[in-house]
Short mmCIF file of C-alpha atoms in Angstrom, two decimals:
data_model
loop_
_atom_site.label_atom_id
_atom_site.label_comp_id
_atom_site.label_asym_id
_atom_site.label_seq_id
_atom_site.Cartn_x
_atom_site.Cartn_y
_atom_site.Cartn_z
CA MET A 1 90.62 -203.99 135.74
CA THR A 2 89.83 -202.51 132.33
CA ASP A 3 87.29 -204.73 130.61
CA GLY A 4 88.88 -207.12 128.14
CA TRP A 5 92.35 -206.20 129.11
CA PRO A 6 94.62 -209.24 129.02
CA LYS A 7 95.65 -210.50 132.45
CA ARG A 8 99.47 -210.68 131.82
CA VAL A 9 100.79 -207.72 133.80
CA TYR A 10 103.01 -208.75 136.74
CA VAL A 11 104.45 -206.64 139.60
CA ALA A 12 107.66 -207.36 141.27
CA LEU A 13 108.63 -205.74 144.53
CA ILE A 14 112.46 -205.79 144.72
CA HIS A 15 114.27 -205.99 148.01
CA TYR A 16 117.59 -206.85 146.27
CA PRO A 17 119.44 -205.34 144.50
CA VAL A 18 118.26 -201.95 145.69
CA MET A 19 120.05 -198.80 146.84
CA ASP A 20 120.55 -197.31 150.24
CA LYS A 21 120.48 -193.56 150.86
CA ASN A 22 124.16 -193.30 149.76
CA GLY A 23 123.54 -195.18 146.49
CA GLU A 24 125.14 -198.45 147.61
CA ALA A 25 123.56 -201.76 146.74
CA ILE A 26 121.81 -203.46 149.65
CA ALA A 27 119.15 -206.04 150.43
CA SER A 28 116.19 -204.20 152.22
CA ALA A 29 113.99 -205.51 154.93
CA VAL A 30 110.48 -206.48 153.91
CA THR A 31 107.66 -204.04 155.13
CA ASN A 32 104.32 -205.80 156.12
CA LEU A 33 102.23 -203.05 154.49
CA ASP A 34 104.09 -203.34 151.22
CA LEU A 35 102.68 -206.81 150.92
CA HIS A 36 99.09 -205.73 151.80
CA ASP A 37 98.91 -202.46 149.89
CA ILE A 38 100.42 -203.65 146.68
CA ALA A 39 98.59 -206.93 146.69
CA ARG A 40 95.28 -205.02 147.17
CA ALA A 41 96.18 -202.66 144.21
CA CYS A 42 97.15 -205.70 142.06
CA GLU A 43 93.84 -207.35 142.81
CA THR A 44 91.90 -204.23 142.14
CA TYR A 45 93.67 -203.59 138.81
CA GLY A 46 93.63 -207.24 137.72
CA THR A 47 97.38 -208.02 137.51
CA ALA A 48 98.36 -211.65 136.88
CA GLY A 49 100.68 -211.85 139.87
CA TYR A 50 102.68 -210.02 142.49
CA TYR A 51 106.24 -211.19 143.15
CA VAL A 52 107.98 -210.32 146.36
CA VAL A 53 111.71 -210.70 145.69
CA THR A 54 114.15 -211.07 148.60
CA PRO A 55 117.24 -213.27 148.95
CA LEU A 56 117.31 -213.07 152.78
CA ALA A 57 116.18 -216.25 154.53
CA ASP A 58 114.72 -214.39 157.56
CA GLN A 59 112.83 -211.98 155.37
CA GLN A 60 111.42 -214.86 153.31
CA GLU A 61 110.28 -216.47 156.61
CA LEU A 62 108.58 -213.22 157.57
CA VAL A 63 106.76 -213.01 154.33
CA ARG A 64 105.55 -216.70 154.69
CA GLN A 65 104.30 -216.01 158.14
CA ILE A 66 102.32 -212.97 156.92
CA LEU A 67 100.93 -214.87 154.01
CA ASP A 68 100.02 -218.00 156.06
CA HIS A 69 98.14 -215.77 158.57
CA TRP A 70 96.03 -214.31 155.89
CA ARG A 71 95.74 -217.17 153.54
CA ILE A 72 95.21 -220.19 155.80
CA GLY A 73 95.20 -218.73 159.32
CA LYS A 74 92.75 -216.49 161.18
CA GLY A 75 93.23 -213.57 158.97
CA GLY A 76 91.29 -215.07 156.09
CA SER A 77 88.07 -215.65 158.04
CA TYR A 78 88.39 -212.15 159.66
CA ASN A 79 88.82 -210.45 156.27
CA PRO A 80 88.38 -212.62 153.16
CA LEU A 81 89.05 -209.58 150.96
CA ARG A 82 92.53 -209.30 152.33
CA GLN A 83 92.96 -213.08 151.82
CA LYS A 84 91.94 -212.75 148.17
CA ALA A 85 94.34 -209.94 147.52
CA LEU A 86 97.33 -211.80 149.12
CA GLU A 87 96.70 -214.79 146.87
CA GLN A 88 98.51 -212.63 144.25
CA VAL A 89 101.73 -212.83 146.15
CA ARG A 90 104.55 -215.12 145.01
CA LEU A 91 107.76 -215.14 147.00
CA LYS A 92 111.00 -215.47 145.06
CA SER A 93 114.78 -215.25 145.99
CA ASP A 94 115.71 -213.31 142.94
CA VAL A 95 114.46 -211.63 139.84
CA ALA A 96 115.63 -214.37 137.59
CA GLY A 97 113.38 -216.82 139.47
CA ALA A 98 110.33 -214.70 138.94
CA VAL A 99 111.23 -214.16 135.22
CA ALA A 100 111.67 -217.88 134.79
CA GLU A 101 108.22 -218.56 136.28
CA ILE A 102 106.46 -215.97 134.13
CA THR A 103 108.32 -217.41 131.10
CA ALA A 104 107.10 -220.84 131.84
CA ILE A 105 103.53 -219.74 132.33
CA HIS A 106 103.30 -217.74 129.09
CA GLY A 107 105.71 -219.71 126.90
CA GLY A 108 108.04 -216.68 126.47
CA PRO A 109 109.90 -214.16 128.54
CA PRO A 110 108.22 -211.11 129.98
CA ARG A 111 108.95 -207.63 128.82
CA THR A 112 110.60 -206.19 131.88
CA VAL A 113 109.98 -202.59 132.95
CA ALA A 114 111.86 -200.80 135.66
CA THR A 115 110.19 -197.90 137.54
CA THR A 116 112.12 -195.01 139.06
CA ALA A 117 111.58 -191.62 140.35
CA ARG A 118 114.72 -190.39 138.56
CA ARG A 119 115.00 -189.11 135.01
CA LYS A 120 116.75 -191.71 132.77
CA ASP A 121 117.69 -191.45 129.13
CA GLY A 122 115.35 -193.51 126.89
CA ALA A 123 112.65 -193.84 129.47
CA ILE A 124 109.22 -194.46 127.88
CA PRO A 125 105.82 -192.88 128.82
CA VAL A 126 103.09 -195.13 130.33
CA GLY A 127 100.99 -194.66 127.14
CA GLN A 128 103.74 -196.36 125.12
CA LEU A 129 103.70 -199.28 127.53
CA GLN A 130 99.94 -199.51 127.16
CA GLU A 131 100.33 -199.60 123.41
CA MET A 132 102.91 -202.50 123.76
CA ILE A 133 100.51 -204.44 125.94
CA ARG A 134 97.68 -203.91 123.39
CA THR A 135 99.69 -204.93 120.41
CA ASP A 136 102.08 -207.53 121.71
CA PRO A 137 101.07 -210.69 123.57
CA ALA A 138 104.15 -210.88 125.71
CA PRO A 139 103.62 -210.66 129.49
CA VAL A 140 104.84 -207.46 131.18
CA MET A 141 106.74 -207.46 134.49
CA LEU A 142 106.99 -204.13 136.41
CA PHE A 143 110.02 -203.73 138.78
CA PHE A 144 109.42 -201.52 141.83
CA GLY A 145 112.37 -200.86 144.13
CA THR A 146 112.24 -200.67 147.92
CA ALA A 147 114.59 -198.58 150.08
CA TRP A 148 116.07 -195.78 147.80
CA GLY A 149 115.13 -197.54 144.58
CA LEU A 150 116.37 -200.07 142.08
CA SER A 151 120.13 -200.59 141.60
CA ASP A 152 121.46 -199.13 138.32
CA ASP A 153 122.52 -202.68 137.29
CA LEU A 154 118.87 -203.98 137.54
CA MET A 155 117.58 -200.84 135.84
CA ASP A 156 120.04 -201.28 132.96
CA ALA A 157 119.13 -204.99 132.68
CA ALA A 158 115.40 -204.13 132.16
CA ASP A 159 113.97 -204.05 128.69
CA HIS A 160 112.47 -200.56 129.38
CA ILE A 161 112.47 -197.89 132.00
CA LEU A 162 109.23 -196.09 132.82
CA GLU A 163 109.29 -192.27 132.90
CA PRO A 164 108.94 -190.92 136.35
CA LEU A 165 105.41 -190.26 137.56
CA MET A 166 106.12 -186.50 138.01
CA GLU A 167 107.88 -184.49 135.25
CA THR A 168 107.95 -181.28 137.30
CA GLY A 169 108.05 -180.32 140.85
CA ASP A 170 110.93 -180.34 143.18
CA TYR A 171 109.56 -182.99 145.60
CA ASN A 172 108.99 -186.50 144.16
CA HIS A 173 109.41 -188.96 146.95
CA LEU A 174 106.33 -191.21 147.10
CA SER A 175 106.46 -194.49 149.01
CA VAL A 176 106.78 -197.56 146.85
CA ARG A 177 103.18 -198.39 147.90
CA SER A 178 101.87 -195.13 146.52
CA ALA A 179 104.02 -195.28 143.40
CA ALA A 180 102.88 -198.92 142.57
CA ALA A 181 99.32 -197.93 143.05
CA ILE A 182 99.55 -194.96 140.84
CA VAL A 183 101.57 -196.81 138.04
CA LEU A 184 98.90 -199.50 138.07
CA ASP A 185 96.11 -196.92 137.92
CA ARG A 186 97.72 -195.09 134.95
CA LEU A 187 98.47 -198.36 133.12
CA LEU A 188 95.37 -200.42 133.81
CA GLY A 189 92.80 -198.02 135.46
CA ARG A 190 91.50 -195.97 132.56
CA MET B 1 102.28 -180.44 141.36
CA THR B 2 100.89 -179.16 138.04
CA ASP B 3 102.50 -175.95 137.09
CA GLY B 4 100.46 -172.93 138.02
CA TRP B 5 97.90 -175.02 139.85
CA PRO B 6 96.58 -173.12 142.85
CA LYS B 7 97.75 -174.49 146.21
CA ARG B 8 94.41 -174.79 147.81
CA VAL B 9 93.56 -178.51 147.85
CA TYR B 10 93.52 -180.06 151.40
CA VAL B 11 93.48 -183.73 152.30
CA ALA B 12 91.79 -184.95 155.54
CA LEU B 13 92.35 -188.38 156.81
CA ILE B 14 89.37 -189.19 159.01
CA HIS B 15 89.54 -191.59 161.98
CA TYR B 16 86.13 -190.65 163.29
CA PRO B 17 83.29 -190.94 162.23
CA VAL B 18 84.19 -193.99 160.18
CA MET B 19 82.68 -197.50 159.78
CA ASP B 20 83.78 -200.84 161.13
CA LYS B 21 83.35 -203.97 159.01
CA ASN B 22 79.66 -204.11 160.09
CA GLY B 23 78.95 -200.54 159.12
CA GLU B 24 78.78 -199.36 162.70
CA ALA B 25 80.37 -195.83 163.43
CA ILE B 26 83.66 -196.10 165.19
CA ALA B 27 86.81 -194.15 165.95
CA SER B 28 89.74 -195.99 164.32
CA ALA B 29 93.37 -196.22 165.38
CA VAL B 30 96.09 -194.17 163.75
CA THR B 31 98.43 -196.06 161.43
CA ASN B 32 101.97 -194.78 161.34
CA LEU B 33 102.35 -195.30 157.50
CA ASP B 34 99.14 -193.37 156.81
CA LEU B 35 100.92 -190.37 158.05
CA HIS B 36 104.03 -190.95 156.03
CA ASP B 37 102.63 -192.23 152.81
CA ILE B 38 99.89 -189.65 152.56
CA ALA B 39 102.12 -186.73 153.59
CA ARG B 40 104.63 -187.82 150.93
CA ALA B 41 101.89 -187.91 148.31
CA CYS B 42 100.56 -184.55 149.49
CA GLU B 43 103.95 -182.94 149.13
CA THR B 44 104.57 -184.55 145.73
CA TYR B 45 101.28 -183.30 144.37
CA GLY B 46 101.55 -179.88 146.04
CA THR B 47 98.50 -179.88 148.37
CA ALA B 48 98.09 -177.01 150.84
CA GLY B 49 97.82 -179.21 153.93
CA TYR B 50 97.06 -182.72 155.23
CA TYR B 51 94.73 -182.92 158.25
CA VAL B 52 94.79 -185.98 160.45
CA VAL B 53 91.49 -186.04 162.27
CA THR B 54 91.06 -188.11 165.50
CA PRO B 55 89.23 -187.26 168.64
CA LEU B 56 91.05 -189.88 170.74
CA ALA B 57 93.57 -188.41 173.14
CA ASP B 58 95.93 -191.39 172.96
CA GLN B 59 95.89 -191.42 169.17
CA GLN B 60 96.58 -187.66 169.09
CA GLU B 61 99.54 -188.29 171.41
CA LEU B 62 100.79 -191.07 169.06
CA VAL B 63 100.56 -188.58 166.11
CA ARG B 64 102.41 -185.91 168.03
CA GLN B 65 105.26 -188.40 168.79
CA ILE B 66 105.66 -189.47 165.29
CA LEU B 67 105.58 -185.90 164.06
CA ASP B 68 108.04 -184.68 166.70
CA HIS B 69 110.50 -187.56 165.90
CA TRP B 70 110.51 -186.51 162.20
CA ARG B 71 110.17 -182.71 162.50
CA ILE B 72 112.33 -181.93 165.50
CA GLY B 73 113.90 -185.20 166.57
CA LYS B 74 116.44 -187.58 164.91
CA GLY B 75 114.21 -188.48 161.98
CA GLY B 76 114.64 -185.07 160.30
CA SER B 77 118.41 -185.31 160.12
CA TYR B 78 118.32 -188.89 159.04
CA ASN B 79 115.82 -188.19 156.26
CA PRO B 80 115.08 -184.45 155.57
CA LEU B 81 112.76 -185.43 152.69
CA ARG B 82 110.47 -187.17 155.14
CA GLN B 83 110.73 -184.23 157.40
CA LYS B 84 109.61 -181.93 154.58
CA ALA B 85 106.51 -184.08 153.81
CA LEU B 86 105.42 -184.39 157.42
CA GLU B 87 105.39 -180.60 157.67
CA GLN B 88 102.09 -180.93 155.74
CA VAL B 89 100.47 -182.64 158.65
CA ARG B 90 98.02 -180.80 160.95
CA LEU B 91 96.38 -182.68 163.78
CA LYS B 92 92.64 -182.01 164.53
CA SER B 93 90.18 -183.48 166.94
CA ASP B 94 87.26 -183.20 164.40
CA VAL B 95 86.33 -182.31 160.87
CA ALA B 96 84.72 -179.02 161.96
CA GLY B 97 88.11 -177.89 163.44
CA ALA B 98 89.82 -178.48 160.17
CA VAL B 99 87.09 -176.88 158.17
CA ALA B 100 87.31 -173.78 160.53
CA GLU B 101 91.08 -173.50 159.99
CA ILE B 102 90.92 -173.62 156.19
CA THR B 103 87.96 -171.08 156.25
CA ALA B 104 90.16 -168.79 158.38
CA ILE B 105 93.13 -169.19 155.96
CA HIS B 106 91.19 -168.61 152.77
CA GLY B 107 88.50 -166.22 154.01
CA GLY B 108 85.70 -168.67 153.04
CA PRO B 109 84.72 -172.31 153.65
CA PRO B 110 86.22 -175.18 151.63
CA ARG B 111 84.29 -177.13 149.16
CA THR B 112 84.22 -180.50 150.98
CA VAL B 113 84.49 -183.72 148.94
CA ALA B 114 84.03 -187.18 150.26
CA THR B 115 85.72 -190.16 148.69
CA THR B 116 84.37 -193.71 148.80
CA ALA B 117 84.95 -196.98 147.02
CA ARG B 118 81.04 -197.42 146.88
CA ARG B 119 78.75 -196.05 144.27
CA LYS B 120 76.64 -193.21 145.48
CA ASP B 121 73.88 -191.27 143.76
CA GLY B 122 75.02 -187.92 142.49
CA ALA B 123 78.71 -188.70 142.77
CA ILE B 124 80.90 -186.56 140.59
CA PRO B 125 83.77 -187.62 138.32
CA VAL B 126 87.21 -186.24 139.11
CA GLY B 127 87.23 -184.22 135.89
CA GLN B 128 84.31 -182.20 137.30
CA LEU B 129 86.17 -181.52 140.47
CA GLN B 130 89.23 -180.37 138.46
CA GLU B 131 87.02 -178.01 136.58
CA MET B 132 85.60 -176.56 139.92
CA ILE B 133 89.20 -175.96 141.04
CA ARG B 134 90.02 -174.14 137.82
CA THR B 135 86.99 -171.97 137.78
CA ASP B 136 86.27 -171.28 141.43
CA PRO B 137 88.77 -169.85 143.96
CA ALA B 138 87.25 -171.72 146.99
CA PRO B 139 89.70 -174.14 148.70
CA VAL B 140 88.88 -177.86 148.34
CA MET B 141 89.05 -180.38 151.08
CA LEU B 142 89.13 -184.15 150.32
CA PHE B 143 87.84 -186.55 152.94
CA PHE B 144 89.40 -189.94 153.11
CA GLY B 145 88.03 -192.58 155.60
CA THR B 146 90.16 -195.11 157.45
CA ALA B 147 88.78 -198.53 158.59
CA TRP B 148 85.81 -199.45 156.35
CA GLY B 149 85.32 -195.93 155.09
CA LEU B 150 83.57 -192.68 155.99
CA SER B 151 80.31 -192.83 157.93
CA ASP B 152 77.19 -192.11 155.96
CA ASP B 153 76.51 -189.03 157.97
CA LEU B 154 79.94 -187.49 157.10
CA MET B 155 79.38 -188.48 153.41
CA ASP B 156 75.95 -186.83 153.42
CA ALA B 157 77.32 -183.71 155.02
CA ALA B 158 79.98 -183.20 152.28
CA ASP B 159 79.36 -180.85 149.48
CA HIS B 160 80.19 -183.55 146.94
CA ILE B 161 81.05 -187.20 146.75
CA LEU B 162 83.67 -188.36 144.26
CA GLU B 163 82.89 -191.24 142.04
CA PRO B 164 84.71 -194.54 143.03
CA LEU B 165 88.11 -194.98 141.34
CA MET B 166 87.02 -198.17 139.64
CA GLU B 167 83.73 -198.29 137.77
CA THR B 168 84.07 -201.93 136.95
CA GLY B 169 85.69 -205.04 138.42
CA ASP B 170 84.49 -207.15 141.33
CA TYR B 171 87.37 -206.21 143.61
CA ASN B 172 87.78 -202.69 144.76
CA HIS B 173 89.48 -202.66 148.11
CA LEU B 174 92.48 -200.34 148.06
CA SER B 175 94.20 -199.23 151.14
CA VAL B 176 93.33 -195.51 152.03
CA ARG B 177 97.14 -194.86 151.42
CA SER B 178 96.80 -196.22 147.86
CA ALA B 179 93.38 -194.60 147.26
CA ALA B 180 94.63 -191.11 148.44
CA ALA B 181 97.73 -191.37 146.20
CA ILE B 182 95.62 -192.26 143.11
CA VAL B 183 93.01 -189.50 143.71
CA LEU B 184 95.82 -186.92 144.22
CA ASP B 185 97.35 -188.24 140.91
CA ARG B 186 94.20 -188.11 138.94
CA LEU B 187 93.25 -184.70 140.32
CA LEU B 188 96.62 -182.87 140.39
CA GLY B 189 99.15 -185.15 138.55
CA ARG B 190 98.31 -184.59 134.94
#
């Protein structure tokens, strides 16, 4: 975490609404390492919280089991560093629930920022988002999509869309774990 | 990949010799998503190859099965983008074998660069490595350690050690997947 940087950036990993490979809206399954890797990146870069958003009851139960293992079960004593990272995780059924919680904590709604590997009109560079964070006390909530990315509806509903990480190149298919790590590094790491 | 950047940066994911949580040298198990995530980052940032290094026969067999599924099995038709990324992967029993292959391809040995989350004397910043790549035609080989990181012997044997990604902060425990993505982004992404 950059020294003196305010701790009010949130990450949200979205499992619904996201797209399948044909562009249809789906609810995706939770991936164990998404929880671990992104929580560790969040803790390293000093975010204020990491929301895992899924409306599926069985997937919520899976998340709870993983978190319990590391937070209160054997995982924590085996690897306290992993335990510390997973304390960032907050499970929510939908984006609105996460937004409401952040709003309650900070006394005002977060600035929501969708991430995507695709070019979108009006997308902002990461430097502009850094400047917003510097000059505006509102919390910031970064949306990351699982599967084939955030649905267009959710992207349109966000206050901002972040420019893709790669402007050039004909291959731009990072895992959401890698993309989240790189966005946090560009936003908070320098 | 940065336009005009020479394609001679290699990534090596090391499963031996690495450290366990007590600092003892071990051979670690291969993680499926290490293959996928790092291959996708390598393809996105335009590396010349991604070496997966393990001396264990059963782990080599696991790597071959994963690669076969995506390169020549059903995975490739399901997701050609994943297939393309995994074409970066080259399986080797030891670091020396990977170094020898790169040496044969480029007509000279690679500049080897160890990465670590720990502070080490004489470690170089990523900007210095970028400058070396710009001014010196030698290939570059980045070592990433699984488990609790590269063994001291391997770190000492490398030509250079890269500075840790985070200079400050009391938590610095990224997954190797996240760390590799961020290093590639800092080195080749801007």
